[in-house]
Amino acid sequence: MRLWRRKDRDARPDPNQLQPPEGVPLYLPVAGVGVRMGAQITDIAITSIGALALVLVVFWLDLASLNTIGAISSLMFFIVRIPYYVVTELIWNGQTLGKRIMKIKVVAHDGGPLTTYGVVLRNLMKEAEVFLPMTLLLSLNAQTPISSLLALAWTGMALAIPIMNRYRRRLGDFMAGTHVVHLPQPRLLDDLATTTAASPQKKARFTFLPHQLDHYGTFELQTLEGFLRADGAATSQIAFDKRKETLAAIVEKIREKIGYADPIGPADHMAFLNAFYSAQRAHLEQRQLFGDRRADKHHSKADEDA
């Protein structure tokens, strides 16, 4: 029984790995409940300031009386926060101002692009998961025990769902097919090019022309570096076989992208990636000396649009 449980755990995907359609896994740590609460508090503060400004405008224009200040404030807070969450996450690709400050973002759970439908749905569900529990907590009353118990039960359920799953997904994330991750920090480390350098014979076997190295940028190089650094991290036969499949898929994807005609045998996959990493890194560093910073593989299209 214990052996079967160990195999089941090994077969489960790593929650910190995202598998995009291109087939190259990205290591994006899942954002914890604490950092997400920090982003949420920041966003609530920002939307509260906006709602307060609208309330002041309403009373300055004499459109309401002081007796309705509570209702007006609640209405303005609702009017501000719905478009705020949706519009900012659409404009900044899964980030609000609070998420940008906390360096986290929303991503599609299946590794695909973040859709408008997913952004709208997860933020509409936030009304039921976040703001309704907040309202219920503020309205607890000992004179209405049944309503208070229902409010506490709903609040406890809303708080328990993200804690009880590995991806820290709330109900809105389940419905929208999303989860929240920490932003990657794209930077080139100093030591991998030397520690993964192949022998002179291996270097001579894999050579790359400048136009073949123009397809990728710093982000893709950082992703490849993460994969190379994880070499040998497999702890089971299932994980080892899966890594071999991923290695073969990465090599084939790079060959197809850069137009590398020579076939690469399975025994040379790692040597090919090490050689490509060193050549790509040197190419990007040389470009950077001339002021050409290539953030990712979309740099060419961005330059044309500019």
mmCIF file of C-alpha atoms in Angstrom:
data_model
loop_
_atom_site.group_PDB
_atom_site.id
_atom_site.type_symbol
_atom_site.label_atom_id
_atom_site.label_comp_id
_atom_site.label_asym_id
_atom_site.label_seq_id
_atom_site.Cartn_x
_atom_site.Cartn_y
_atom_site.Cartn_z
ATOM 1 C CA MET A 1 0.000 0.000 0.000
ATOM 2 C CA ARG A 2 2.792 2.422 0.876
ATOM 3 C CA LEU A 3 4.561 1.650 -2.423
ATOM 4 C CA TRP A 4 1.424 2.474 -4.407
ATOM 5 C CA ARG A 5 1.016 5.768 -2.529
ATOM 6 C CA ARG A 6 4.619 6.685 -3.344
ATOM 7 C CA LYS A 7 4.013 5.964 -7.053
ATOM 8 C CA ASP A 8 0.855 8.078 -7.030
ATOM 9 C CA ARG A 9 2.758 10.999 -5.513
ATOM 10 C CA ASP A 10 5.524 10.684 -8.104
ATOM 11 C CA ALA A 11 2.978 10.619 -10.932
ATOM 12 C CA ARG A 12 1.346 13.868 -9.830
ATOM 13 C CA PRO A 13 2.593 16.970 -11.685
ATOM 14 C CA ASP A 14 4.735 19.475 -9.830
ATOM 15 C CA PRO A 15 2.431 22.396 -8.900
ATOM 16 C CA ASN A 16 5.305 24.817 -9.506
ATOM 17 C CA GLN A 17 5.716 23.695 -13.131
ATOM 18 C CA LEU A 18 3.571 25.134 -15.892
ATOM 19 C CA GLN A 19 3.355 23.266 -19.188
ATOM 20 C CA PRO A 20 2.657 25.737 -22.044
ATOM 21 C CA PRO A 21 1.557 24.557 -25.520
ATOM 22 C CA GLU A 22 5.145 24.920 -26.791
ATOM 23 C CA GLY A 23 6.080 21.902 -24.644
ATOM 24 C CA VAL A 24 8.895 23.549 -22.624
ATOM 25 C CA PRO A 25 7.938 23.483 -18.909
ATOM 26 C CA LEU A 26 8.213 26.755 -16.992
ATOM 27 C CA TYR A 27 9.096 26.832 -13.290
ATOM 28 C CA LEU A 28 6.685 29.348 -11.731
ATOM 29 C CA PRO A 29 6.224 28.896 -7.966
ATOM 30 C CA VAL A 30 2.606 28.904 -6.840
ATOM 31 C CA ALA A 31 1.723 32.066 -4.899
ATOM 32 C CA GLY A 32 0.831 31.343 -1.282
ATOM 33 C CA VAL A 33 -2.221 32.547 0.591
ATOM 34 C CA GLY A 34 -0.230 35.186 2.502
ATOM 35 C CA VAL A 35 1.176 37.009 -0.526
ATOM 36 C CA ARG A 36 -2.223 36.874 -2.241
ATOM 37 C CA MET A 37 -3.854 38.413 0.836
ATOM 38 C CA GLY A 38 -1.231 41.161 0.748
ATOM 39 C CA ALA A 39 -2.105 41.903 -2.884
ATOM 40 C CA GLN A 40 -5.822 41.808 -2.056
ATOM 41 C CA ILE A 41 -5.437 44.265 0.834
ATOM 42 C CA THR A 42 -3.507 46.623 -1.451
ATOM 43 C CA ASP A 43 -6.208 46.422 -4.113
ATOM 44 C CA ILE A 44 -8.952 47.014 -1.545
ATOM 45 C CA ALA A 45 -7.115 50.115 -0.311
ATOM 46 C CA ILE A 46 -6.790 51.424 -3.890
ATOM 47 C CA THR A 47 -10.440 50.801 -4.764
ATOM 48 C CA SER A 48 -11.556 52.291 -1.435
ATOM 49 C CA ILE A 49 -9.739 55.512 -2.278
ATOM 50 C CA GLY A 50 -11.474 55.584 -5.664
ATOM 51 C CA ALA A 51 -14.865 54.902 -4.079
ATOM 52 C CA LEU A 52 -14.281 57.645 -1.484
ATOM 53 C CA ALA A 53 -13.488 60.122 -4.253
ATOM 54 C CA LEU A 54 -16.774 59.261 -6.008
ATOM 55 C CA VAL A 55 -18.736 59.610 -2.752
ATOM 56 C CA LEU A 56 -17.257 63.067 -2.198
ATOM 57 C CA VAL A 57 -18.209 64.062 -5.749
ATOM 58 C CA VAL A 58 -21.800 62.838 -5.213
ATOM 59 C CA PHE A 59 -22.230 64.882 -2.030
ATOM 60 C CA TRP A 60 -20.410 67.880 -3.500
ATOM 61 C CA LEU A 61 -22.939 67.882 -6.355
ATOM 62 C CA ASP A 62 -25.703 67.520 -3.764
ATOM 63 C CA LEU A 63 -27.048 64.365 -5.415
ATOM 64 C CA ALA A 64 -27.684 62.537 -2.115
ATOM 65 C CA SER A 65 -28.320 63.261 1.544
ATOM 66 C CA LEU A 66 -26.189 62.336 4.548
ATOM 67 C CA ASN A 67 -28.793 59.769 5.586
ATOM 68 C CA THR A 68 -27.847 57.638 2.588
ATOM 69 C CA ILE A 69 -24.071 57.844 3.015
ATOM 70 C CA GLY A 70 -23.780 54.149 3.933
ATOM 71 C CA ALA A 71 -25.725 52.935 0.915
ATOM 72 C CA ILE A 72 -23.964 55.373 -1.422
ATOM 73 C CA SER A 73 -20.537 54.297 -0.147
ATOM 74 C CA SER A 74 -21.327 50.594 -0.661
ATOM 75 C CA LEU A 75 -22.659 51.283 -4.149
ATOM 76 C CA MET A 76 -19.606 53.323 -5.169
ATOM 77 C CA PHE A 77 -17.227 50.682 -3.803
ATOM 78 C CA PHE A 78 -19.041 48.067 -5.893
ATOM 79 C CA ILE A 79 -18.994 50.278 -9.010
ATOM 80 C CA VAL A 80 -15.243 50.898 -8.666
ATOM 81 C CA ARG A 81 -13.980 47.432 -7.773
ATOM 82 C CA ILE A 82 -15.674 45.348 -10.499
ATOM 83 C CA PRO A 83 -14.127 47.174 -13.493
ATOM 84 C CA TYR A 84 -10.879 47.748 -11.556
ATOM 85 C CA TYR A 85 -10.096 44.027 -11.145
ATOM 86 C CA VAL A 86 -11.246 43.034 -14.629
ATOM 87 C CA VAL A 87 -9.643 45.891 -16.581
ATOM 88 C CA THR A 88 -6.279 45.825 -14.780
ATOM 89 C CA GLU A 89 -5.898 42.048 -15.155
ATOM 90 C CA LEU A 90 -6.767 42.306 -18.851
ATOM 91 C CA ILE A 91 -4.382 45.213 -19.488
ATOM 92 C CA TRP A 92 -1.480 43.827 -17.446
ATOM 93 C CA ASN A 93 -1.988 40.158 -18.406
ATOM 94 C CA GLY A 94 -3.194 38.809 -15.074
ATOM 95 C CA GLN A 95 -2.035 41.531 -12.700
ATOM 96 C CA THR A 96 -3.733 44.211 -10.650
ATOM 97 C CA LEU A 97 -1.766 46.991 -8.976
ATOM 98 C CA GLY A 98 -1.640 44.904 -5.808
ATOM 99 C CA LYS A 99 -0.346 41.874 -7.696
ATOM 100 C CA ARG A 100 2.285 43.986 -9.463
ATOM 101 C CA ILE A 101 3.531 45.249 -6.109
ATOM 102 C CA MET A 102 3.630 41.713 -4.676
ATOM 103 C CA LYS A 103 5.167 40.367 -7.935
ATOM 104 C CA ILE A 104 2.500 37.741 -8.600
ATOM 105 C CA LYS A 105 0.148 37.170 -11.525
ATOM 106 C CA VAL A 106 -2.779 35.069 -12.715
ATOM 107 C CA VAL A 107 -2.022 32.350 -15.301
ATOM 108 C CA ALA A 108 -4.143 29.799 -17.121
ATOM 109 C CA HIS A 109 -4.011 26.491 -15.250
ATOM 110 C CA ASP A 110 -3.475 24.511 -18.464
ATOM 111 C CA GLY A 111 -0.494 26.637 -19.529
ATOM 112 C CA GLY A 112 -2.365 28.347 -22.359
ATOM 113 C CA PRO A 113 -3.093 32.061 -22.779
ATOM 114 C CA LEU A 114 -5.152 33.886 -20.157
ATOM 115 C CA THR A 115 -8.608 34.482 -21.639
ATOM 116 C CA THR A 116 -11.032 37.372 -21.130
ATOM 117 C CA TYR A 117 -13.673 34.859 -20.050
ATOM 118 C CA GLY A 118 -11.402 33.497 -17.315
ATOM 119 C CA VAL A 119 -10.488 36.970 -16.024
ATOM 120 C CA VAL A 120 -14.121 38.137 -15.887
ATOM 121 C CA LEU A 121 -15.410 34.925 -14.283
ATOM 122 C CA ARG A 122 -12.771 34.705 -11.540
ATOM 123 C CA ASN A 123 -13.349 38.346 -10.582
ATOM 124 C CA LEU A 124 -17.134 38.030 -10.520
ATOM 125 C CA MET A 125 -16.718 35.003 -8.242
ATOM 126 C CA LYS A 126 -14.526 37.157 -6.004
ATOM 127 C CA GLU A 127 -17.704 38.990 -4.976
ATOM 128 C CA ALA A 128 -19.071 35.781 -3.465
ATOM 129 C CA GLU A 129 -15.744 34.519 -2.098
ATOM 130 C CA VAL A 130 -14.095 37.659 -0.713
ATOM 131 C CA PHE A 131 -16.463 40.590 -0.373
ATOM 132 C CA LEU A 132 -19.573 38.676 0.673
ATOM 133 C CA PRO A 133 -17.681 36.945 3.537
ATOM 134 C CA MET A 134 -16.293 40.342 4.579
ATOM 135 C CA THR A 135 -19.828 41.759 4.672
ATOM 136 C CA LEU A 136 -21.131 38.728 6.568
ATOM 137 C CA LEU A 137 -18.384 39.023 9.184
ATOM 138 C CA LEU A 138 -19.257 42.675 9.744
ATOM 139 C CA SER A 139 -22.938 41.823 10.130
ATOM 140 C CA LEU A 140 -22.629 39.011 12.715
ATOM 141 C CA ASN A 141 -25.320 39.396 15.388
ATOM 142 C CA ALA A 142 -25.881 37.313 18.522
ATOM 143 C CA GLN A 143 -29.631 37.917 18.207
ATOM 144 C CA THR A 144 -29.719 35.971 14.916
ATOM 145 C CA PRO A 145 -27.662 32.820 15.691
ATOM 146 C CA ILE A 146 -28.725 30.852 12.624
ATOM 147 C CA SER A 147 -27.745 33.625 10.206
ATOM 148 C CA SER A 148 -24.484 34.147 12.071
ATOM 149 C CA LEU A 149 -23.624 30.430 11.927
ATOM 150 C CA LEU A 150 -24.370 30.322 8.194
ATOM 151 C CA ALA A 151 -22.191 33.389 7.683
ATOM 152 C CA LEU A 152 -19.320 31.807 9.620
ATOM 153 C CA ALA A 153 -19.684 28.542 7.699
ATOM 154 C CA TRP A 154 -19.598 30.317 4.346
ATOM 155 C CA THR A 155 -16.586 32.389 5.407
ATOM 156 C CA GLY A 156 -14.753 29.300 6.658
ATOM 157 C CA MET A 157 -15.433 27.451 3.396
ATOM 158 C CA ALA A 158 -14.186 30.372 1.299
ATOM 159 C CA LEU A 159 -10.965 30.536 3.346
ATOM 160 C CA ALA A 160 -10.447 26.747 3.440
ATOM 161 C CA ILE A 161 -10.656 26.060 -0.311
ATOM 162 C CA PRO A 162 -7.305 27.749 -1.222
ATOM 163 C CA ILE A 163 -5.577 26.131 1.746
ATOM 164 C CA MET A 164 -6.771 22.611 0.916
ATOM 165 C CA ASN A 165 -5.336 22.342 -2.629
ATOM 166 C CA ARG A 166 -1.738 22.353 -3.871
ATOM 167 C CA TYR A 167 -2.254 25.197 -6.354
ATOM 168 C CA ARG A 168 -3.873 27.476 -3.734
ATOM 169 C CA ARG A 169 -6.837 27.948 -6.055
ATOM 170 C CA ARG A 170 -9.990 29.569 -4.765
ATOM 171 C CA LEU A 171 -13.419 28.665 -6.133
ATOM 172 C CA GLY A 172 -13.209 31.349 -8.823
ATOM 173 C CA ASP A 173 -9.897 29.900 -10.017
ATOM 174 C CA PHE A 174 -11.441 26.440 -10.335
ATOM 175 C CA MET A 175 -14.323 27.795 -12.393
ATOM 176 C CA ALA A 176 -12.144 30.045 -14.576
ATOM 177 C CA GLY A 177 -9.283 27.526 -15.015
ATOM 178 C CA THR A 178 -6.616 29.741 -13.475
ATOM 179 C CA HIS A 179 -4.167 29.902 -10.586
ATOM 180 C CA VAL A 180 -1.751 32.525 -9.236
ATOM 181 C CA VAL A 181 2.045 32.279 -9.446
ATOM 182 C CA HIS A 182 5.091 34.289 -8.481
ATOM 183 C CA LEU A 183 6.624 36.237 -11.350
ATOM 184 C CA PRO A 184 9.843 34.762 -12.753
ATOM 185 C CA GLN A 185 12.964 36.813 -12.285
ATOM 186 C CA PRO A 186 14.689 36.646 -15.697
ATOM 187 C CA ARG A 187 18.406 37.049 -15.108
ATOM 188 C CA LEU A 188 21.486 35.340 -16.428
ATOM 189 C CA LEU A 189 23.545 33.554 -13.781
ATOM 190 C CA ASP A 190 27.310 33.676 -14.009
ATOM 191 C CA ASP A 191 28.381 30.097 -13.548
ATOM 192 C CA LEU A 192 26.202 27.781 -15.649
ATOM 193 C CA ALA A 193 27.994 28.436 -18.947
ATOM 194 C CA THR A 194 31.237 27.114 -17.443
ATOM 195 C CA THR A 195 29.763 24.335 -15.297
ATOM 196 C CA THR A 196 27.781 22.877 -18.223
ATOM 197 C CA ALA A 197 30.441 23.451 -20.850
ATOM 198 C CA ALA A 198 31.013 20.419 -23.031
ATOM 199 C CA SER A 199 34.377 18.998 -23.979
ATOM 200 C CA PRO A 200 36.174 20.479 -27.050
ATOM 201 C CA GLN A 201 35.008 17.527 -29.128
ATOM 202 C CA LYS A 202 31.395 18.064 -28.136
ATOM 203 C CA LYS A 203 31.666 21.814 -28.784
ATOM 204 C CA ALA A 204 32.948 21.225 -32.293
ATOM 205 C CA ARG A 205 30.019 18.930 -33.054
ATOM 206 C CA PHE A 206 27.340 21.547 -32.327
ATOM 207 C CA THR A 207 27.856 24.941 -33.900
ATOM 208 C CA PHE A 208 25.204 27.613 -34.366
ATOM 209 C CA LEU A 209 25.109 30.498 -36.818
ATOM 210 C CA PRO A 210 24.110 34.020 -35.706
ATOM 211 C CA HIS A 211 20.752 33.896 -37.488
ATOM 212 C CA GLN A 212 19.919 30.678 -35.621
ATOM 213 C CA LEU A 213 20.516 32.415 -32.300
ATOM 214 C CA ASP A 214 18.250 35.362 -33.127
ATOM 215 C CA HIS A 215 15.052 33.442 -32.370
ATOM 216 C CA TYR A 216 15.189 33.497 -28.578
ATOM 217 C CA GLY A 217 15.641 36.081 -25.838
ATOM 218 C CA THR A 218 16.575 36.281 -22.159
ATOM 219 C CA PHE A 219 13.317 34.764 -20.893
ATOM 220 C CA GLU A 220 13.684 31.605 -22.992
ATOM 221 C CA LEU A 221 17.359 31.323 -22.047
ATOM 222 C CA GLN A 222 16.428 31.598 -18.361
ATOM 223 C CA THR A 223 13.812 28.857 -18.829
ATOM 224 C CA LEU A 224 16.369 26.587 -20.500
ATOM 225 C CA GLU A 225 18.849 27.331 -17.712
ATOM 226 C CA GLY A 226 16.292 26.243 -15.103
ATOM 227 C CA PHE A 227 15.794 22.969 -16.942
ATOM 228 C CA LEU A 228 19.540 22.323 -17.205
ATOM 229 C CA ARG A 229 20.082 23.092 -13.535
ATOM 230 C CA ALA A 230 17.405 20.547 -12.605
ATOM 231 C CA ASP A 231 19.300 17.762 -14.386
ATOM 232 C CA GLY A 232 19.451 14.663 -12.202
ATOM 233 C CA ALA A 233 16.652 15.840 -9.894
ATOM 234 C CA ALA A 234 14.372 12.899 -10.801
ATOM 235 C CA THR A 235 13.736 10.701 -7.770
ATOM 236 C CA SER A 236 11.777 7.880 -9.409
ATOM 237 C CA GLN A 237 11.672 5.921 -12.642
ATOM 238 C CA ILE A 238 8.443 7.670 -13.664
ATOM 239 C CA ALA A 239 9.982 11.103 -13.140
ATOM 240 C CA PHE A 240 13.158 10.034 -14.955
ATOM 241 C CA ASP A 241 11.212 8.777 -17.985
ATOM 242 C CA LYS A 242 9.128 11.942 -18.047
ATOM 243 C CA ARG A 243 12.272 14.084 -17.983
ATOM 244 C CA LYS A 244 13.725 12.136 -20.915
ATOM 245 C CA GLU A 245 10.557 12.798 -22.901
ATOM 246 C CA THR A 246 10.683 16.487 -22.005
ATOM 247 C CA LEU A 247 14.366 16.646 -22.987
ATOM 248 C CA ALA A 248 13.637 15.121 -26.387
ATOM 249 C CA ALA A 249 10.701 17.512 -26.931
ATOM 250 C CA ILE A 250 12.842 20.570 -26.071
ATOM 251 C CA VAL A 251 15.631 19.503 -28.425
ATOM 252 C CA GLU A 252 13.178 18.892 -31.274
ATOM 253 C CA LYS A 253 11.433 22.219 -30.654
ATOM 254 C CA ILE A 254 14.718 24.152 -30.736
ATOM 255 C CA ARG A 255 15.903 22.309 -33.875
ATOM 256 C CA GLU A 256 12.654 23.148 -35.637
ATOM 257 C CA LYS A 257 12.680 26.769 -34.481
ATOM 258 C CA ILE A 258 16.262 27.585 -35.488
ATOM 259 C CA GLY A 259 16.352 25.369 -38.592
ATOM 260 C CA TYR A 260 19.080 23.011 -37.344
ATOM 261 C CA ALA A 261 19.142 20.323 -40.037
ATOM 262 C CA ASP A 262 21.401 17.658 -38.476
ATOM 263 C CA PRO A 263 19.544 14.985 -36.461
ATOM 264 C CA ILE A 264 20.366 14.692 -32.769
ATOM 265 C CA GLY A 265 20.442 11.232 -31.202
ATOM 266 C CA PRO A 266 19.021 10.643 -27.709
ATOM 267 C CA ALA A 267 22.524 10.188 -26.281
ATOM 268 C CA ASP A 268 23.485 13.686 -27.453
ATOM 269 C CA HIS A 269 20.364 15.572 -26.312
ATOM 270 C CA MET A 270 21.915 17.015 -23.172
ATOM 271 C CA ALA A 271 25.175 17.886 -24.926
ATOM 272 C CA PHE A 272 23.195 19.687 -27.636
ATOM 273 C CA LEU A 273 21.266 21.738 -25.076
ATOM 274 C CA ASN A 274 24.438 22.641 -23.175
ATOM 275 C CA ALA A 275 26.112 23.772 -26.393
ATOM 276 C CA PHE A 276 23.030 25.738 -27.462
ATOM 277 C CA TYR A 277 22.778 27.382 -24.041
ATOM 278 C CA SER A 278 26.412 28.535 -24.126
ATOM 279 C CA ALA A 279 26.128 29.822 -27.697
ATOM 280 C CA GLN A 280 22.799 31.563 -27.037
ATOM 281 C CA ARG A 281 24.077 33.196 -23.876
ATOM 282 C CA ALA A 282 27.212 34.502 -25.583
ATOM 283 C CA HIS A 283 25.091 35.791 -28.469
ATOM 284 C CA LEU A 284 22.695 37.692 -26.175
ATOM 285 C CA GLU A 285 25.533 39.175 -24.134
ATOM 286 C CA GLN A 286 27.233 40.384 -27.315
ATOM 287 C CA ARG A 287 23.968 41.928 -28.507
ATOM 288 C CA GLN A 288 23.511 43.642 -25.164
ATOM 289 C CA LEU A 289 26.901 45.322 -25.496
ATOM 290 C CA PHE A 290 25.478 47.112 -28.535
ATOM 291 C CA GLY A 291 22.287 48.131 -26.727
ATOM 292 C CA ASP A 292 20.077 45.369 -28.158
ATOM 293 C CA ARG A 293 18.235 43.840 -25.185
ATOM 294 C CA ARG A 294 16.117 40.863 -26.238
ATOM 295 C CA ALA A 295 13.575 40.135 -23.516
ATOM 296 C CA ASP A 296 11.958 37.104 -25.158
ATOM 297 C CA LYS A 297 11.190 35.393 -28.464
ATOM 298 C CA HIS A 298 8.680 38.113 -29.415
ATOM 299 C CA HIS A 299 11.325 40.849 -29.600
ATOM 300 C CA SER A 300 11.444 40.870 -33.407
ATOM 301 C CA LYS A 301 7.705 41.486 -33.750
ATOM 302 C CA ALA A 302 7.837 44.209 -31.090
ATOM 303 C CA ASP A 303 10.663 45.949 -32.951
ATOM 304 C CA GLU A 304 8.670 45.861 -36.179
ATOM 305 C CA ASP A 305 5.560 47.277 -34.515
ATOM 306 C CA ALA A 306 7.650 50.054 -32.970
#
